[in-house]
Structure formats: C-alpha cells, structure tokens
Amino acid sequence: MALLTSCFSDGLAVGSDLVVAAETAVRQALSGLTGPPHLVCFFICGDDPDEVAQAGLRAMRMAPGASVIGCSATGVIGDGRGVEVTPAVSAWAATLDGARLTTFALDTLRADDRFVVVGLPEPQADDHAAILFADPYSFPTDGFVERSDEVLGDLPLIGGLANALTGRGAVRLFADGEVYTEGAVGVLLGGAVEIRTVVSQGCRPIGPTMAVTGVEDNLLLELAGQPALARLEEVVSALDEDERELVASGLQIGVAMDEYAERHEHGDFLIRGVLGIDPEREAVAIGDVVEIGRTVRFQVRDAATADEDLYELLDAHREEFGGGDGALLFSCNGRGSAMFGSADHDAVAVRETLGPIGVAGFFAAGEVGPVGGHNHVHGFTASVLVFSSRPSGDRSYDR
C-alpha cells in the first residue's frame, strides 16, 4: 500500500507589478513542495482591480493540475509576516495525496422574497471542511454561514470576506481559471486529509453572566430582569480605570454557546459588538439577534487579551494534536498593526507555536469559522485552518 504524503509551503512578493509579484509568490510556494501541488491558494492586494485580475489569472495558470482559489484583499500574509495596504501577493501550496478537493463558485438568485445560493456541490460523507472566500458587497455571507448546517450539516466552514483597496465593485475572486466580480468561491476538502480549526476571538469577559429577559430585534431591553442599560452601567462602574478605557474603545458582548454549562468563562462565548445604546428605552443595541432566555456576558478586547487568547488556543492545539505542518490564516483587518503595532503578529504566533510551517492568508473584512460547533461570521478574529500529515483515527477536525 502506498504511503500517503502531505507537504505545505508559502510565498510572498511585494511590488507594484502585481503579475510579477504573483509569479514570484506562487513560484516560491511551489518550490517548497516535494511533490505536485494539489491545492493552491493566493491573495492579492493592489490598487487597480484590472491588474489584480491579471495577476490572479497568472497565478492560476502556474498550477494547471491543482485546485486553485484566491481573492483580493487589503493585506496579505505569507513568508512569516503580514503586509497591509501595500501592493503584494501571497501564496500557499499543498501536496495532499489521497485528498478529494472540490472547487466551487457560489452565486445568489432571487426567489420570491428571499435569496437562494446556488453552486454549492453536494457534500460527501468524508468531507472534513470547506474553505470560503466571499465578496461582502454582493454575497449574503452572514445568512449563508449561519444557516450552512441546513445544507452542509456540521461541516466546518473557514475563510474570510475578501475586499479591495478601493472597496465596493473592486473585489475579485478566483477559482480554477475563472475570475469572479461577485459571489463567493471555495473548496470542499475531503478524503485522506487531516485538518482542524482554531478560531481566536480575543476577548475577555467582564461582569457577571446574565439571562436575556427582554429583547426586540437586536435591542437588549432587559438583562436579568432589569433594564439592559442599567445592568451595563453596573458592570462598568465596578471596573478599574484601565478597564473602563477598554470599554470606551470597543465594548463587546458574548452570547453563551452552551446554555447548560455550569459556568461561562473566557472562550465560552460567541462574540458580537455592542453597537450603541438607546437612553430613552434603557436598551443596548448589539450586532446580533438573540432570544429571550439566552445567556450573555459583556466583554472587552485589547492587544494583550487578543495575544493571550491566540497563543493559548494554538498551544492547546499543539498539546492535543502535536502541532501542524501547514496552515491557512484569515486575520481581521482590524488586527495587525492597528491592534498589535505589527502586521506580523498573527503569522508569527502561528509559526512560533506550531513550528516553521507553510502559512499564508489575508487580512479579511470578516472571518468565517466554527465556534461551539456552529459556523459563524466574526470580527477581530484570527481563524486558522491547520493541516497535518500525521494520521489520526477520528474525523480529523475540531468543533
């Protein structure tokens, strides 16, 4: 019986000539493999969408026998570092003997009063995950991801929302030789491939957990039987001066993923933003709709907390599964230099923790990844898909 092998490599090229940068980055990634490429992912940051498209076409032609997907972005990750708001291309290549790779492109059609997503291949019993790159301006990513279990079951989705330096209309997506100006692209990963997900939301809880006792759409009216704004004021008044500054710079709220847990601590919540307050109704507006009875807890996020959370999750992955051999990294465009003072932070964390492995990705306008067994779209998150060449006896992914 032949021994199945996996190998992973990445490349990065910075320069205003995006076609040359694409050639360089993909060539670097391919040169690090010991066998033929089966999957290639690339990411392009550039000013001109037509040049981005030409660079993407060149990148796809360099690996004719592989499944190839990519997207535009406002920053890219490769070669152990990040490059933000600067013309650059990063690439990632993998040899995955025994894997089944099914590339797809998604579009939306209007049916009566709703949109229907078309183009998703039929999932197989031994599919392990799907990578997804979506145009946030044309594709209903939130609705598709939140309801993905209806068509994908418990299959993890991981990836990010593409973007462009000039915003709406300039996003470009790439899949198997084609350029798309809207929708979403991705690949289903099945067969003999070892993959797991790490999703770092980077928040720290403050105050007590509380039940939602009054709600209207995305407005929290009551928490634990009292006006939501009054409960928030109680939490803030109990904080020290430094923590109050964190609240002022970006308060979050966590929705407990397991309602039946005896305690809800760090990492037990799906994080959503606090959008504002309604003083007249003593309500708090949040970036989600929750039902009465759900458990929530206010949260804060800063560089130190985000750093600690990412390293803790990666350390736990290494201790349980022995690290990894390659990884795709989708990091929020609000992280990087804006949060840590360096665009390299998340890429460095992955390599410091999991080893000198092939890592590439992009700075996303929203990150896709599973938390608590369900797929979600996140903000300020680092979503990592870790590949391993080590065999295991389970289905080889985390929920």
Coordinates of C-alpha atoms in Angstrom, one line a residue:
M1 CA 0.0 0.0 0.0
A2 CA 1.4 3.4 -1.0
L3 CA 2.2 5.9 1.8
L4 CA 0.1 9.0 1.5
T5 CA 2.1 12.2 1.9
S6 CA 1.4 15.9 2.6
C7 CA 3.6 18.9 2.1
F8 CA 2.9 22.6 2.6
S9 CA 4.8 25.8 1.5
D10 CA 4.1 29.5 1.2
G11 CA 5.4 32.5 -0.7
L12 CA 5.2 36.3 -0.6
A13 CA 6.2 39.0 -3.0
V14 CA 5.8 42.8 -2.5
G15 CA 5.8 45.1 -5.5
S16 CA 3.6 47.3 -7.7
D17 CA 3.8 45.0 -10.7
L18 CA 1.2 42.5 -9.5
V19 CA 1.7 40.0 -12.3
V20 CA 5.4 39.7 -11.5
A21 CA 4.5 39.5 -7.7
A22 CA 2.0 36.7 -8.4
E23 CA 4.6 34.8 -10.4
T24 CA 7.2 35.2 -7.7
A25 CA 4.9 34.3 -4.8
V26 CA 3.4 31.2 -6.4
R27 CA 6.8 30.1 -7.6
Q28 CA 8.1 30.3 -4.1
A29 CA 5.2 28.3 -2.7
L30 CA 5.5 25.6 -5.4
S31 CA 9.3 25.3 -5.0
G32 CA 8.9 24.3 -1.3
L33 CA 6.9 21.2 -2.2
T34 CA 8.3 17.7 -2.5
G35 CA 5.5 16.6 -4.9
P36 CA 3.0 18.0 -7.3
P37 CA 0.6 20.7 -5.9
H38 CA -3.0 19.6 -5.3
L39 CA -4.3 22.8 -3.7
V40 CA -3.0 26.4 -4.2
C41 CA -4.5 29.5 -2.5
F42 CA -3.3 33.0 -3.3
F43 CA -4.2 36.5 -2.1
I44 CA -3.6 39.8 -3.9
C45 CA -3.5 43.4 -2.6
G46 CA -3.5 46.0 -5.3
D47 CA -4.9 49.4 -6.3
D48 CA -6.3 48.6 -9.7
P49 CA -8.9 45.8 -9.9
D50 CA -8.0 45.0 -13.5
E51 CA -4.3 44.5 -12.5
V52 CA -5.5 42.3 -9.6
A53 CA -7.5 40.2 -12.1
Q54 CA -4.5 39.9 -14.4
A55 CA -2.3 38.8 -11.5
G56 CA -4.9 36.3 -10.4
L57 CA -5.1 34.8 -13.9
R58 CA -1.3 34.5 -14.0
A59 CA -1.3 32.8 -10.6
M60 CA -3.9 30.2 -11.7
R61 CA -2.0 29.4 -14.8
M62 CA 1.1 28.5 -12.8
A63 CA -0.5 25.4 -11.2
P64 CA -2.6 23.8 -14.1
G65 CA -3.1 20.5 -12.4
A66 CA -4.2 21.8 -9.0
S67 CA -7.4 23.1 -7.4
V68 CA -6.7 26.8 -7.2
I69 CA -8.7 29.5 -5.4
G70 CA -7.9 33.1 -4.3
C71 CA -9.2 36.6 -3.7
S72 CA -8.3 40.2 -3.5
A73 CA -7.7 41.8 -0.1
T74 CA -6.4 44.9 1.7
G75 CA -3.5 43.0 3.1
V76 CA -1.8 39.6 2.7
I77 CA 0.0 37.1 4.9
G78 CA 2.9 34.9 3.8
D79 CA 6.6 34.1 4.5
G80 CA 6.0 34.6 8.2
R81 CA 4.7 38.2 8.0
G82 CA 1.9 40.4 7.1
V83 CA 1.7 43.2 4.5
E84 CA -1.1 45.8 4.8
V85 CA -2.4 48.3 2.3
T86 CA 0.6 47.7 0.0
P87 CA 0.7 46.0 -3.4
A88 CA 1.7 42.4 -2.6
V89 CA 0.8 38.8 -3.4
S90 CA 1.0 35.8 -1.0
A91 CA 0.5 32.2 -2.0
W92 CA 0.2 28.8 -0.3
A93 CA 0.6 25.4 -1.9
A94 CA -0.1 21.9 -0.7
T95 CA 0.6 18.4 -1.8
L96 CA -2.3 16.3 -0.4
D97 CA -2.1 12.7 -1.5
G98 CA -5.3 11.0 -1.0
A99 CA -7.4 14.1 -0.6
R100 CA -10.5 14.9 -2.5
L101 CA -10.8 18.6 -3.5
T102 CA -13.9 20.0 -5.0
T103 CA -13.7 23.7 -6.1
F104 CA -16.9 25.7 -6.3
A105 CA -18.2 29.2 -7.1
L106 CA -21.4 30.5 -5.5
D107 CA -24.0 32.9 -6.8
T108 CA -27.4 34.1 -5.5
L109 CA -30.7 34.1 -7.2
R110 CA -33.8 35.9 -6.0
A111 CA -36.8 33.6 -5.3
D112 CA -39.9 35.5 -4.3
D113 CA -38.9 37.4 -1.2
R114 CA -35.6 35.7 -0.5
F115 CA -32.3 34.9 -2.0
V116 CA -31.2 31.4 -2.9
V117 CA -27.5 30.4 -3.0
V118 CA -26.6 28.2 -6.0
G119 CA -23.4 26.5 -6.9
L120 CA -22.6 24.5 -3.8
P121 CA -21.5 20.9 -4.6
E122 CA -23.2 18.0 -2.8
P123 CA -21.2 17.3 0.4
Q124 CA -19.8 13.8 0.8
A125 CA -19.7 11.7 4.0
D126 CA -15.9 12.0 4.3
D127 CA -15.7 15.8 3.7
H128 CA -13.9 17.4 6.6
A129 CA -14.2 21.2 6.0
A130 CA -14.8 23.9 3.4
I131 CA -12.8 27.0 2.7
L132 CA -14.8 30.0 1.7
F133 CA -13.8 33.4 0.3
A134 CA -16.8 35.8 -0.3
D135 CA -17.4 39.3 -1.7
P136 CA -19.1 41.1 1.3
Y137 CA -20.8 43.6 -1.1
S138 CA -22.7 41.0 -3.2
F139 CA -22.9 37.8 -1.3
P140 CA -25.2 37.2 1.8
T141 CA -22.3 35.7 3.8
D142 CA -23.9 36.1 7.2
G143 CA -27.1 34.4 6.3
F144 CA -25.4 31.7 4.3
V145 CA -22.9 30.9 7.0
E146 CA -25.3 31.0 9.9
R147 CA -27.7 28.6 8.0
S148 CA -24.9 26.4 6.5
D149 CA -25.9 23.5 8.6
E150 CA -29.1 23.1 6.6
V151 CA -27.1 22.0 3.5
L152 CA -23.7 21.1 5.0
G153 CA -24.7 19.5 8.3
D154 CA -21.9 20.0 10.9
L155 CA -19.2 20.6 8.3
P156 CA -16.9 23.4 9.4
L157 CA -16.6 26.5 7.1
I158 CA -13.5 28.6 7.4
G159 CA -12.2 31.6 5.4
G160 CA -12.9 35.2 5.2
L161 CA -14.6 38.1 3.4
A162 CA -12.5 39.4 0.6
N163 CA -12.0 43.2 0.0
A164 CA -10.1 45.6 -2.1
L165 CA -8.2 48.9 -1.5
T166 CA -10.9 50.7 -3.4
G167 CA -13.9 48.9 -1.9
R168 CA -17.2 48.0 -3.5
G169 CA -17.0 46.8 -7.1
A170 CA -13.3 46.2 -6.9
V171 CA -13.3 42.8 -5.2
R172 CA -12.0 39.9 -7.3
L173 CA -12.4 36.2 -6.6
F174 CA -10.6 33.4 -8.4
A175 CA -11.4 29.7 -8.8
D176 CA -9.8 27.2 -11.3
G177 CA -9.0 29.7 -14.1
E178 CA -12.0 31.9 -13.7
V179 CA -12.3 35.5 -12.3
Y180 CA -15.4 36.5 -10.4
T181 CA -16.6 40.0 -9.6
E182 CA -19.2 38.9 -7.1
G183 CA -20.5 35.9 -5.1
A184 CA -18.1 33.5 -3.3
V185 CA -15.6 30.8 -4.1
G186 CA -14.2 27.9 -2.1
V187 CA -13.2 24.3 -2.0
L188 CA -14.5 21.3 -0.2
L189 CA -11.8 19.2 1.5
G190 CA -12.4 15.5 1.8
G191 CA -10.8 12.1 1.7
A192 CA -7.4 11.5 3.3
V193 CA -6.7 15.0 4.7
E194 CA -6.0 15.9 8.3
I195 CA -7.4 19.3 9.2
R196 CA -8.6 21.2 12.3
T197 CA -9.8 24.7 13.0
V198 CA -8.6 27.3 15.6
V199 CA -10.8 30.4 16.0
S200 CA -9.4 33.1 18.3
Q201 CA -12.0 35.8 19.2
G202 CA -9.6 37.6 21.5
C203 CA -12.0 38.9 24.2
R204 CA -12.0 38.8 28.0
P205 CA -15.3 38.8 29.9
I206 CA -16.3 41.5 32.4
G207 CA -19.1 41.5 34.9
P208 CA -21.4 38.6 35.6
T209 CA -23.3 36.3 33.2
M210 CA -26.9 37.4 32.7
A211 CA -30.0 36.0 31.2
V212 CA -31.8 38.0 28.4
T213 CA -35.2 38.8 29.8
G214 CA -36.4 41.4 27.3
V215 CA -35.4 41.8 23.6
E216 CA -36.7 43.5 20.4
D217 CA -34.8 42.7 17.2
N218 CA -31.1 43.5 18.1
L219 CA -32.0 45.6 21.1
L220 CA -31.4 44.1 24.5
L221 CA -34.2 45.6 26.6
E222 CA -33.7 43.7 29.9
L223 CA -30.9 41.6 31.4
A224 CA -31.7 39.5 34.5
G225 CA -35.0 41.4 35.0
Q226 CA -33.6 44.9 34.9
P227 CA -33.1 47.4 32.1
A228 CA -30.1 46.4 30.0
L229 CA -28.5 49.9 30.1
A230 CA -28.7 49.8 33.9
R231 CA -27.0 46.4 34.0
L232 CA -24.3 47.7 31.7
E233 CA -23.8 50.7 33.9
E234 CA -23.4 48.4 37.0
V235 CA -20.8 46.4 35.2
V236 CA -18.8 49.5 34.1
S237 CA -18.9 51.1 37.5
A238 CA -17.2 48.1 39.1
L239 CA -14.2 48.3 36.7
D240 CA -10.9 50.0 37.3
E241 CA -9.8 52.9 35.2
D242 CA -7.8 50.9 32.7
E243 CA -10.7 48.5 32.0
R244 CA -13.1 51.5 31.6
E245 CA -10.8 52.8 28.9
L246 CA -11.2 49.4 27.1
V247 CA -15.0 49.6 27.4
A248 CA -14.8 53.1 25.8
S249 CA -12.6 51.9 22.9
G250 CA -14.9 49.0 21.9
L251 CA -17.3 47.1 24.1
Q252 CA -18.4 43.6 23.1
I253 CA -20.9 41.1 24.3
G254 CA -20.6 37.4 24.4
V255 CA -23.5 35.0 23.7
A256 CA -23.0 31.7 25.6
M257 CA -22.6 28.8 23.2
D258 CA -23.6 26.2 25.8
E259 CA -26.7 27.2 27.8
Y260 CA -26.3 24.2 30.1
A261 CA -22.8 24.8 31.2
E262 CA -22.4 25.4 35.0
R263 CA -20.1 28.3 34.4
H264 CA -19.4 30.6 31.4
E265 CA -15.9 31.8 31.2
H266 CA -13.3 33.0 28.7
G267 CA -13.7 31.3 25.4
D268 CA -17.3 30.1 26.0
F269 CA -19.0 32.8 24.1
L270 CA -19.7 33.9 20.5
I271 CA -18.5 37.5 20.4
R272 CA -20.6 40.3 19.0
G273 CA -20.2 44.0 19.0
V274 CA -22.1 46.5 21.1
L275 CA -23.4 49.0 18.6
G276 CA -24.8 51.7 20.9
I277 CA -27.4 52.5 23.5
D278 CA -30.9 53.8 23.5
P279 CA -31.2 56.0 26.6
E280 CA -35.0 56.5 26.3
R281 CA -35.7 52.8 26.3
E282 CA -32.7 52.0 28.5
A283 CA -31.7 49.5 25.9
V284 CA -28.4 48.2 24.4
A285 CA -28.0 47.6 20.7
I286 CA -25.8 44.6 19.7
G287 CA -24.6 43.1 16.4
D288 CA -26.9 40.1 16.5
V289 CA -30.4 39.0 17.4
V290 CA -30.7 36.8 20.5
E291 CA -33.7 35.1 22.0
I292 CA -35.2 35.6 25.5
G293 CA -33.5 33.1 27.9
R294 CA -30.1 33.2 26.2
T295 CA -27.1 33.8 28.5
V296 CA -24.8 36.8 27.7
R297 CA -21.8 38.5 29.3
F298 CA -20.1 41.8 28.4
Q299 CA -16.6 41.6 27.1
V300 CA -13.6 43.8 26.3
R301 CA -10.8 43.3 23.8
D302 CA -7.3 44.7 23.7
A303 CA -4.0 43.7 22.2
A304 CA -2.8 41.8 25.4
T305 CA -6.1 39.8 25.6
A306 CA -6.1 39.0 21.9
D307 CA -2.4 38.0 22.0
E308 CA -3.0 35.7 25.0
D309 CA -6.1 34.1 23.5
L310 CA -4.4 33.3 20.2
Y311 CA -1.4 31.8 21.8
E312 CA -3.4 29.8 24.4
L313 CA -5.6 28.3 21.6
L314 CA -2.6 27.4 19.4
D315 CA -0.7 26.0 22.4
A316 CA -3.8 23.8 23.2
H317 CA -3.9 22.6 19.7
R318 CA -0.2 21.7 19.7
E319 CA -0.5 19.8 23.0
E320 CA -3.5 17.8 21.9
F321 CA -2.7 17.2 18.2
G322 CA 1.1 17.7 18.0
G323 CA 1.1 20.9 16.1
G324 CA 0.7 21.1 12.3
D325 CA 2.5 21.0 9.0
G326 CA 0.7 23.8 7.2
A327 CA -1.9 26.4 7.9
L328 CA -4.2 29.0 6.2
L329 CA -4.7 32.2 8.3
F330 CA -7.6 34.6 8.0
S331 CA -7.0 37.6 10.2
C332 CA -9.3 40.6 10.7
N333 CA -8.1 43.8 9.0
G334 CA -8.7 45.4 12.4
R335 CA -5.9 43.3 13.9
G336 CA -2.4 43.5 12.5
S337 CA -0.7 46.9 13.0
A338 CA -4.0 48.5 14.2
M339 CA -4.2 46.3 17.2
F340 CA -0.7 44.9 17.8
G341 CA 1.5 47.6 16.3
S342 CA 2.7 45.0 13.8
A343 CA 1.2 43.4 10.7
D344 CA 3.2 40.2 11.5
H345 CA 1.6 39.3 14.9
D346 CA -0.8 36.5 13.9
A347 CA 1.6 34.9 11.4
V348 CA 4.4 35.0 13.9
A349 CA 2.1 33.4 16.6
V350 CA 1.2 30.5 14.3
R351 CA 4.8 29.8 13.4
E352 CA 6.1 30.2 16.9
T353 CA 3.5 27.8 18.3
L354 CA 3.1 25.2 15.6
G355 CA 6.6 25.4 14.1
P356 CA 8.2 26.8 10.9
I357 CA 5.4 25.6 8.7
G358 CA 3.9 26.9 5.5
V359 CA 1.4 29.7 6.5
A360 CA -0.4 32.1 4.2
G361 CA -3.7 34.0 4.2
F362 CA -5.1 37.5 4.1
F363 CA -6.5 40.4 6.2
A364 CA -10.2 39.9 5.9
A365 CA -13.3 42.2 6.2
G366 CA -14.9 39.5 8.4
E367 CA -13.7 36.0 9.3
V368 CA -15.5 32.7 8.9
G369 CA -15.0 29.9 11.4
P370 CA -16.8 27.5 13.7
V371 CA -17.4 28.2 17.4
G372 CA -19.2 25.9 19.7
G373 CA -20.0 23.5 16.8
H374 CA -21.6 26.1 14.6
N375 CA -20.3 28.2 11.7
H376 CA -20.3 32.0 12.2
V377 CA -19.0 35.2 10.7
H378 CA -16.8 37.0 13.1
G379 CA -15.0 40.3 13.6
F380 CA -11.5 41.0 15.0
T381 CA -10.9 37.3 14.9
A382 CA -8.0 35.1 13.7
S383 CA -9.4 32.0 12.0
V384 CA -6.8 29.3 11.3
L385 CA -7.2 26.1 9.3
V386 CA -4.4 23.7 10.4
F387 CA -3.3 20.9 8.2
S388 CA -1.3 17.9 9.4
S389 CA 0.4 15.0 7.7
R390 CA 0.1 12.9 10.9
P391 CA -2.6 10.2 10.7
S392 CA -5.4 10.1 13.3
G393 CA -8.3 7.8 14.0
D394 CA -11.0 10.4 14.1
R395 CA -12.7 12.6 11.5
S396 CA -9.7 15.0 11.9
Y397 CA -11.3 18.3 12.7
D398 CA -12.3 20.2 15.8
R399 CA -15.7 21.8 16.6

